[in-house]
Amino acid sequence: MYPRQPSDDPNQGGQYPGGQYPGGPYPPQHGQYGGHPQSVPGAPGTGPARMPGPVITVRVLMFIGGACGLLLGGLVWLTAAMAVSEGPAGEEMRRALEETGLPLSGAEAGALFAAVGAIPFVYGVISIVLAAFMGRRSPVVLWSVVVFQALAALSLVVSVFSGGFGSIVPLIFAIVMIVLMLLESSRAYYTKAPANPGAY
């Protein structure tokens, strides 16, 4: 009789003395002993599993600001259409422009208002598109939002110094959104792997 050799079958308990596995009679599960490590929320190198509050705030503000930009641009374009019309509304608008020192024809006034309306409309489109992509965890999304808001803030600063004091409120919102996106929790959300990859 020869001594029985240990079996290579992990189900027969031959890999451990006495046929027992560490911690009990069953083989170790994933994430225990020799299994695959599990992601631990808050572990170094991992970002928050859910979108942080500052990012949610920025996303909501960008949706609201984008909708307002689309609405404002549409209203200015409506004004441009009225300016080129030959009816009483068009004549009244051209007369008002003359009183303010802008003696423009209907076509010139229409082109001017069309160009002015394009600015908030384009802002609204970009703001809504970026807000829609903010659910994707990528540094590109983070810095796209920051750069976009920085450019918006710069244009608003120019507007304020040009006498457009109504731009102060949107300027404050742009600065607040930049600060919120640069917070540590916001940067961690976009630049580090999720704490629980199975959640996405």
PDB file of C-alpha atoms in Angstrom:
ATOM      1  CA  MET A   1       0.000   0.000   0.000  1.00  0.00           C
ATOM      2  CA  TYR A   2       1.266   3.425  -0.948  1.00  0.00           C
ATOM      3  CA  PRO A   3       0.322   6.577   0.940  1.00  0.00           C
ATOM      4  CA  ARG A   4      -2.525   8.487  -0.660  1.00  0.00           C
ATOM      5  CA  GLN A   5      -1.321  11.453  -2.652  1.00  0.00           C
ATOM      6  CA  PRO A   6      -3.055  14.830  -2.256  1.00  0.00           C
ATOM      7  CA  SER A   7      -5.676  15.424  -4.909  1.00  0.00           C
ATOM      8  CA  ASP A   8      -5.462  18.387  -7.288  1.00  0.00           C
ATOM      9  CA  ASP A   9      -9.221  18.752  -7.193  1.00  0.00           C
ATOM     10  CA  PRO A  10      -9.971  21.840  -5.062  1.00  0.00           C
ATOM     11  CA  ASN A  11     -13.386  20.360  -4.214  1.00  0.00           C
ATOM     12  CA  GLN A  12     -11.824  17.359  -2.439  1.00  0.00           C
ATOM     13  CA  GLY A  13     -10.014  19.467   0.134  1.00  0.00           C
ATOM     14  CA  GLY A  14      -6.578  18.152  -0.713  1.00  0.00           C
ATOM     15  CA  GLN A  15      -4.971  21.552  -0.961  1.00  0.00           C
ATOM     16  CA  TYR A  16      -5.155  22.297   2.747  1.00  0.00           C
ATOM     17  CA  PRO A  17      -4.235  20.194   5.785  1.00  0.00           C
ATOM     18  CA  GLY A  18      -7.127  18.137   7.051  1.00  0.00           C
ATOM     19  CA  GLY A  19      -9.226  18.929   3.996  1.00  0.00           C
ATOM     20  CA  GLN A  20     -10.310  22.249   5.492  1.00  0.00           C
ATOM     21  CA  TYR A  21     -10.137  25.654   3.875  1.00  0.00           C
ATOM     22  CA  PRO A  22      -9.070  28.713   5.844  1.00  0.00           C
ATOM     23  CA  GLY A  23     -12.069  30.060   7.666  1.00  0.00           C
ATOM     24  CA  GLY A  24     -14.296  26.997   7.195  1.00  0.00           C
ATOM     25  CA  PRO A  25     -15.014  23.899   5.115  1.00  0.00           C
ATOM     26  CA  TYR A  26     -15.803  25.878   1.929  1.00  0.00           C
ATOM     27  CA  PRO A  27     -13.385  27.400  -0.600  1.00  0.00           C
ATOM     28  CA  PRO A  28     -12.654  31.140  -0.275  1.00  0.00           C
ATOM     29  CA  GLN A  29     -14.979  33.449  -2.130  1.00  0.00           C
ATOM     30  CA  HIS A  30     -13.906  36.255  -4.451  1.00  0.00           C
ATOM     31  CA  GLY A  31     -12.377  39.108  -2.503  1.00  0.00           C
ATOM     32  CA  GLN A  32     -11.223  36.788   0.356  1.00  0.00           C
ATOM     33  CA  TYR A  33      -7.768  35.294   0.773  1.00  0.00           C
ATOM     34  CA  GLY A  34      -6.675  34.372  -2.757  1.00  0.00           C
ATOM     35  CA  GLY A  35      -9.786  35.612  -4.607  1.00  0.00           C
ATOM     36  CA  HIS A  36     -10.181  38.801  -6.595  1.00  0.00           C
ATOM     37  CA  PRO A  37      -9.945  41.932  -4.450  1.00  0.00           C
ATOM     38  CA  GLN A  38     -13.112  43.859  -3.993  1.00  0.00           C
ATOM     39  CA  SER A  39     -13.283  47.622  -4.415  1.00  0.00           C
ATOM     40  CA  VAL A  40     -13.672  49.373  -1.125  1.00  0.00           C
ATOM     41  CA  PRO A  41     -15.492  52.720  -1.217  1.00  0.00           C
ATOM     42  CA  GLY A  42     -13.161  55.503  -0.213  1.00  0.00           C
ATOM     43  CA  ALA A  43     -10.021  53.455  -0.841  1.00  0.00           C
ATOM     44  CA  PRO A  44      -6.989  55.339  -2.175  1.00  0.00           C
ATOM     45  CA  GLY A  45      -7.117  55.838  -5.936  1.00  0.00           C
ATOM     46  CA  THR A  46     -10.882  55.497  -6.176  1.00  0.00           C
ATOM     47  CA  GLY A  47     -13.456  58.219  -6.625  1.00  0.00           C
ATOM     48  CA  PRO A  48     -16.952  58.502  -5.156  1.00  0.00           C
ATOM     49  CA  ALA A  49     -19.436  56.012  -6.545  1.00  0.00           C
ATOM     50  CA  ARG A  50     -22.208  58.606  -6.874  1.00  0.00           C
ATOM     51  CA  MET A  51     -22.154  62.076  -8.394  1.00  0.00           C
ATOM     52  CA  PRO A  52     -21.145  64.547  -5.651  1.00  0.00           C
ATOM     53  CA  GLY A  53     -23.481  67.331  -4.605  1.00  0.00           C
ATOM     54  CA  PRO A  54     -21.351  70.140  -6.126  1.00  0.00           C
ATOM     55  CA  VAL A  55     -21.386  68.412  -9.518  1.00  0.00           C
ATOM     56  CA  ILE A  56     -25.151  67.908  -9.344  1.00  0.00           C
ATOM     57  CA  THR A  57     -25.557  71.611  -8.524  1.00  0.00           C
ATOM     58  CA  VAL A  58     -23.445  72.640 -11.518  1.00  0.00           C
ATOM     59  CA  ARG A  59     -25.336  70.268 -13.789  1.00  0.00           C
ATOM     60  CA  VAL A  60     -28.716  71.679 -12.747  1.00  0.00           C
ATOM     61  CA  LEU A  61     -27.484  75.270 -13.132  1.00  0.00           C
ATOM     62  CA  MET A  62     -26.128  74.497 -16.593  1.00  0.00           C
ATOM     63  CA  PHE A  63     -29.430  72.992 -17.699  1.00  0.00           C
ATOM     64  CA  ILE A  64     -31.277  76.055 -16.395  1.00  0.00           C
ATOM     65  CA  GLY A  65     -28.753  78.487 -17.887  1.00  0.00           C
ATOM     66  CA  GLY A  66     -28.855  76.656 -21.205  1.00  0.00           C
ATOM     67  CA  ALA A  67     -32.640  76.817 -21.349  1.00  0.00           C
ATOM     68  CA  CYS A  68     -32.534  80.547 -20.546  1.00  0.00           C
ATOM     69  CA  GLY A  69     -29.936  81.072 -23.290  1.00  0.00           C
ATOM     70  CA  LEU A  70     -32.088  79.308 -25.855  1.00  0.00           C
ATOM     71  CA  LEU A  71     -35.127  81.328 -24.813  1.00  0.00           C
ATOM     72  CA  LEU A  72     -33.263  84.652 -24.887  1.00  0.00           C
ATOM     73  CA  GLY A  73     -31.697  83.889 -28.244  1.00  0.00           C
ATOM     74  CA  GLY A  74     -35.072  82.953 -29.669  1.00  0.00           C
ATOM     75  CA  LEU A  75     -36.621  86.207 -28.429  1.00  0.00           C
ATOM     76  CA  VAL A  76     -33.819  88.293 -29.958  1.00  0.00           C
ATOM     77  CA  TRP A  77     -34.224  86.463 -33.256  1.00  0.00           C
ATOM     78  CA  LEU A  78     -37.939  87.228 -33.097  1.00  0.00           C
ATOM     79  CA  THR A  79     -36.998  90.870 -32.672  1.00  0.00           C
ATOM     80  CA  ALA A  80     -34.735  90.572 -35.728  1.00  0.00           C
ATOM     81  CA  ALA A  81     -37.645  89.223 -37.736  1.00  0.00           C
ATOM     82  CA  MET A  82     -39.782  92.141 -36.618  1.00  0.00           C
ATOM     83  CA  ALA A  83     -37.037  94.611 -37.538  1.00  0.00           C
ATOM     84  CA  VAL A  84     -36.957  93.488 -41.174  1.00  0.00           C
ATOM     85  CA  SER A  85     -40.715  93.456 -41.496  1.00  0.00           C
ATOM     86  CA  GLU A  86     -42.500  96.249 -43.330  1.00  0.00           C
ATOM     87  CA  GLY A  87     -45.388  96.475 -40.873  1.00  0.00           C
ATOM     88  CA  PRO A  88     -46.001  98.985 -38.076  1.00  0.00           C
ATOM     89  CA  ALA A  89     -43.913  96.948 -35.625  1.00  0.00           C
ATOM     90  CA  GLY A  90     -40.887  97.115 -37.897  1.00  0.00           C
ATOM     91  CA  GLU A  91     -41.262 100.861 -38.458  1.00  0.00           C
ATOM     92  CA  GLU A  92     -41.623 101.493 -34.743  1.00  0.00           C
ATOM     93  CA  MET A  93     -38.500  99.452 -33.993  1.00  0.00           C
ATOM     94  CA  ARG A  94     -36.423 101.249 -36.613  1.00  0.00           C
ATOM     95  CA  ARG A  95     -37.649 104.584 -35.252  1.00  0.00           C
ATOM     96  CA  ALA A  96     -36.584 103.524 -31.757  1.00  0.00           C
ATOM     97  CA  LEU A  97     -33.148 102.578 -33.083  1.00  0.00           C
ATOM     98  CA  GLU A  98     -32.798 105.996 -34.692  1.00  0.00           C
ATOM     99  CA  GLU A  99     -33.614 107.663 -31.385  1.00  0.00           C
ATOM    100  CA  THR A 100     -30.849 105.687 -29.687  1.00  0.00           C
ATOM    101  CA  GLY A 101     -28.312 106.782 -32.321  1.00  0.00           C
ATOM    102  CA  LEU A 102     -28.505 103.725 -34.572  1.00  0.00           C
ATOM    103  CA  PRO A 103     -30.112 104.804 -37.844  1.00  0.00           C
ATOM    104  CA  LEU A 104     -30.259 101.361 -39.432  1.00  0.00           C
ATOM    105  CA  SER A 105     -32.298 100.004 -42.284  1.00  0.00           C
ATOM    106  CA  GLY A 106     -34.548  97.020 -41.773  1.00  0.00           C
ATOM    107  CA  ALA A 107     -31.963  94.577 -43.197  1.00  0.00           C
ATOM    108  CA  GLU A 108     -29.159  96.061 -41.093  1.00  0.00           C
ATOM    109  CA  ALA A 109     -31.228  95.968 -37.927  1.00  0.00           C
ATOM    110  CA  GLY A 110     -32.238  92.383 -38.657  1.00  0.00           C
ATOM    111  CA  ALA A 111     -28.607  91.329 -39.155  1.00  0.00           C
ATOM    112  CA  LEU A 112     -27.580  93.090 -35.946  1.00  0.00           C
ATOM    113  CA  PHE A 113     -30.263  91.423 -33.834  1.00  0.00           C
ATOM    114  CA  ALA A 114     -29.565  88.048 -35.475  1.00  0.00           C
ATOM    115  CA  ALA A 115     -25.888  88.281 -34.499  1.00  0.00           C
ATOM    116  CA  VAL A 116     -26.748  89.389 -30.963  1.00  0.00           C
ATOM    117  CA  GLY A 117     -29.265  86.570 -30.556  1.00  0.00           C
ATOM    118  CA  ALA A 118     -26.762  83.973 -31.729  1.00  0.00           C
ATOM    119  CA  ILE A 119     -24.572  84.557 -28.654  1.00  0.00           C
ATOM    120  CA  PRO A 120     -27.032  83.391 -25.952  1.00  0.00           C
ATOM    121  CA  PHE A 121     -28.434  80.720 -28.264  1.00  0.00           C
ATOM    122  CA  VAL A 122     -25.016  79.116 -28.858  1.00  0.00           C
ATOM    123  CA  TYR A 123     -24.287  79.409 -25.134  1.00  0.00           C
ATOM    124  CA  GLY A 124     -27.541  77.601 -24.386  1.00  0.00           C
ATOM    125  CA  VAL A 125     -26.810  74.771 -26.812  1.00  0.00           C
ATOM    126  CA  ILE A 126     -23.285  74.172 -25.493  1.00  0.00           C
ATOM    127  CA  SER A 127     -24.420  74.438 -21.866  1.00  0.00           C
ATOM    128  CA  ILE A 128     -27.156  71.830 -22.313  1.00  0.00           C
ATOM    129  CA  VAL A 129     -24.879  69.465 -24.251  1.00  0.00           C
ATOM    130  CA  LEU A 130     -22.148  69.654 -21.601  1.00  0.00           C
ATOM    131  CA  ALA A 131     -24.687  69.188 -18.811  1.00  0.00           C
ATOM    132  CA  ALA A 132     -25.974  66.077 -20.564  1.00  0.00           C
ATOM    133  CA  PHE A 133     -22.419  64.661 -20.762  1.00  0.00           C
ATOM    134  CA  MET A 134     -21.608  65.399 -17.115  1.00  0.00           C
ATOM    135  CA  GLY A 135     -22.778  61.913 -16.173  1.00  0.00           C
ATOM    136  CA  ARG A 136     -19.719  60.480 -17.940  1.00  0.00           C
ATOM    137  CA  ARG A 137     -16.726  60.160 -15.641  1.00  0.00           C
ATOM    138  CA  SER A 138     -13.882  61.585 -17.687  1.00  0.00           C
ATOM    139  CA  PRO A 139     -11.343  64.359 -17.095  1.00  0.00           C
ATOM    140  CA  VAL A 140     -12.285  65.692 -20.526  1.00  0.00           C
ATOM    141  CA  VAL A 141     -15.808  66.396 -19.274  1.00  0.00           C
ATOM    142  CA  LEU A 142     -14.500  68.089 -16.132  1.00  0.00           C
ATOM    143  CA  TRP A 143     -12.150  70.446 -17.929  1.00  0.00           C
ATOM    144  CA  SER A 144     -14.596  71.090 -20.763  1.00  0.00           C
ATOM    145  CA  VAL A 145     -17.084  72.433 -18.217  1.00  0.00           C
ATOM    146  CA  VAL A 146     -14.407  74.485 -16.443  1.00  0.00           C
ATOM    147  CA  VAL A 147     -13.073  76.009 -19.680  1.00  0.00           C
ATOM    148  CA  PHE A 148     -16.575  76.726 -20.961  1.00  0.00           C
ATOM    149  CA  GLN A 149     -17.569  78.510 -17.767  1.00  0.00           C
ATOM    150  CA  ALA A 150     -14.248  80.393 -17.709  1.00  0.00           C
ATOM    151  CA  LEU A 151     -14.854  81.676 -21.245  1.00  0.00           C
ATOM    152  CA  ALA A 152     -18.412  82.623 -20.307  1.00  0.00           C
ATOM    153  CA  ALA A 153     -17.140  84.454 -17.217  1.00  0.00           C
ATOM    154  CA  LEU A 154     -14.544  86.314 -19.301  1.00  0.00           C
ATOM    155  CA  SER A 155     -17.151  87.494 -21.792  1.00  0.00           C
ATOM    156  CA  LEU A 156     -19.416  88.565 -18.931  1.00  0.00           C
ATOM    157  CA  VAL A 157     -16.576  90.547 -17.347  1.00  0.00           C
ATOM    158  CA  VAL A 158     -16.107  92.399 -20.648  1.00  0.00           C
ATOM    159  CA  SER A 159     -19.843  93.041 -20.763  1.00  0.00           C
ATOM    160  CA  VAL A 160     -19.851  94.438 -17.218  1.00  0.00           C
ATOM    161  CA  PHE A 161     -16.970  96.816 -17.951  1.00  0.00           C
ATOM    162  CA  SER A 162     -18.790  97.891 -21.119  1.00  0.00           C
ATOM    163  CA  GLY A 163     -21.743  99.031 -19.039  1.00  0.00           C
ATOM    164  CA  GLY A 164     -23.832  95.870 -19.084  1.00  0.00           C
ATOM    165  CA  PHE A 165     -24.397  95.671 -15.354  1.00  0.00           C
ATOM    166  CA  GLY A 166     -27.113  93.101 -15.901  1.00  0.00           C
ATOM    167  CA  SER A 167     -24.325  90.599 -16.572  1.00  0.00           C
ATOM    168  CA  ILE A 168     -23.195  90.673 -12.950  1.00  0.00           C
ATOM    169  CA  VAL A 169     -25.644  87.970 -11.828  1.00  0.00           C
ATOM    170  CA  PRO A 170     -24.716  85.417 -14.534  1.00  0.00           C
ATOM    171  CA  LEU A 171     -21.053  86.263 -13.900  1.00  0.00           C
ATOM    172  CA  ILE A 172     -21.458  85.288 -10.242  1.00  0.00           C
ATOM    173  CA  PHE A 173     -23.112  82.012 -11.249  1.00  0.00           C
ATOM    174  CA  ALA A 174     -20.283  81.242 -13.693  1.00  0.00           C
ATOM    175  CA  ILE A 175     -17.647  81.822 -11.018  1.00  0.00           C
ATOM    176  CA  VAL A 176     -19.569  79.676  -8.512  1.00  0.00           C
ATOM    177  CA  MET A 177     -19.792  76.820 -11.031  1.00  0.00           C
ATOM    178  CA  ILE A 178     -16.051  76.993 -11.711  1.00  0.00           C
ATOM    179  CA  VAL A 179     -15.312  76.802  -7.979  1.00  0.00           C
ATOM    180  CA  LEU A 180     -17.698  73.870  -7.487  1.00  0.00           C
ATOM    181  CA  MET A 181     -16.146  71.912 -10.357  1.00  0.00           C
ATOM    182  CA  LEU A 182     -12.645  72.441  -8.957  1.00  0.00           C
ATOM    183  CA  LEU A 183     -13.499  71.110  -5.501  1.00  0.00           C
ATOM    184  CA  GLU A 184     -11.628  67.961  -4.474  1.00  0.00           C
ATOM    185  CA  SER A 185     -14.770  65.794  -4.496  1.00  0.00           C
ATOM    186  CA  SER A 186     -15.667  66.965  -8.010  1.00  0.00           C
ATOM    187  CA  ARG A 187     -12.174  66.377  -9.372  1.00  0.00           C
ATOM    188  CA  ALA A 188     -12.023  62.950  -7.722  1.00  0.00           C
ATOM    189  CA  TYR A 189     -15.315  61.980  -9.339  1.00  0.00           C
ATOM    190  CA  TYR A 190     -13.980  62.665 -12.842  1.00  0.00           C
ATOM    191  CA  THR A 191     -10.293  61.787 -12.504  1.00  0.00           C
ATOM    192  CA  LYS A 192     -10.383  58.590 -10.410  1.00  0.00           C
ATOM    193  CA  ALA A 193     -11.934  55.190 -10.985  1.00  0.00           C
ATOM    194  CA  PRO A 194     -15.354  54.680  -9.365  1.00  0.00           C
ATOM    195  CA  ALA A 195     -15.310  53.096  -5.915  1.00  0.00           C
ATOM    196  CA  ASN A 196     -17.873  50.521  -7.082  1.00  0.00           C
ATOM    197  CA  PRO A 197     -17.366  49.792 -10.806  1.00  0.00           C
ATOM    198  CA  GLY A 198     -20.407  47.532 -10.868  1.00  0.00           C
ATOM    199  CA  ALA A 199     -22.635  50.562 -10.251  1.00  0.00           C
ATOM    200  CA  TYR A 200     -21.935  51.944 -13.752  1.00  0.00           C
TER     201      TYR A 200
END
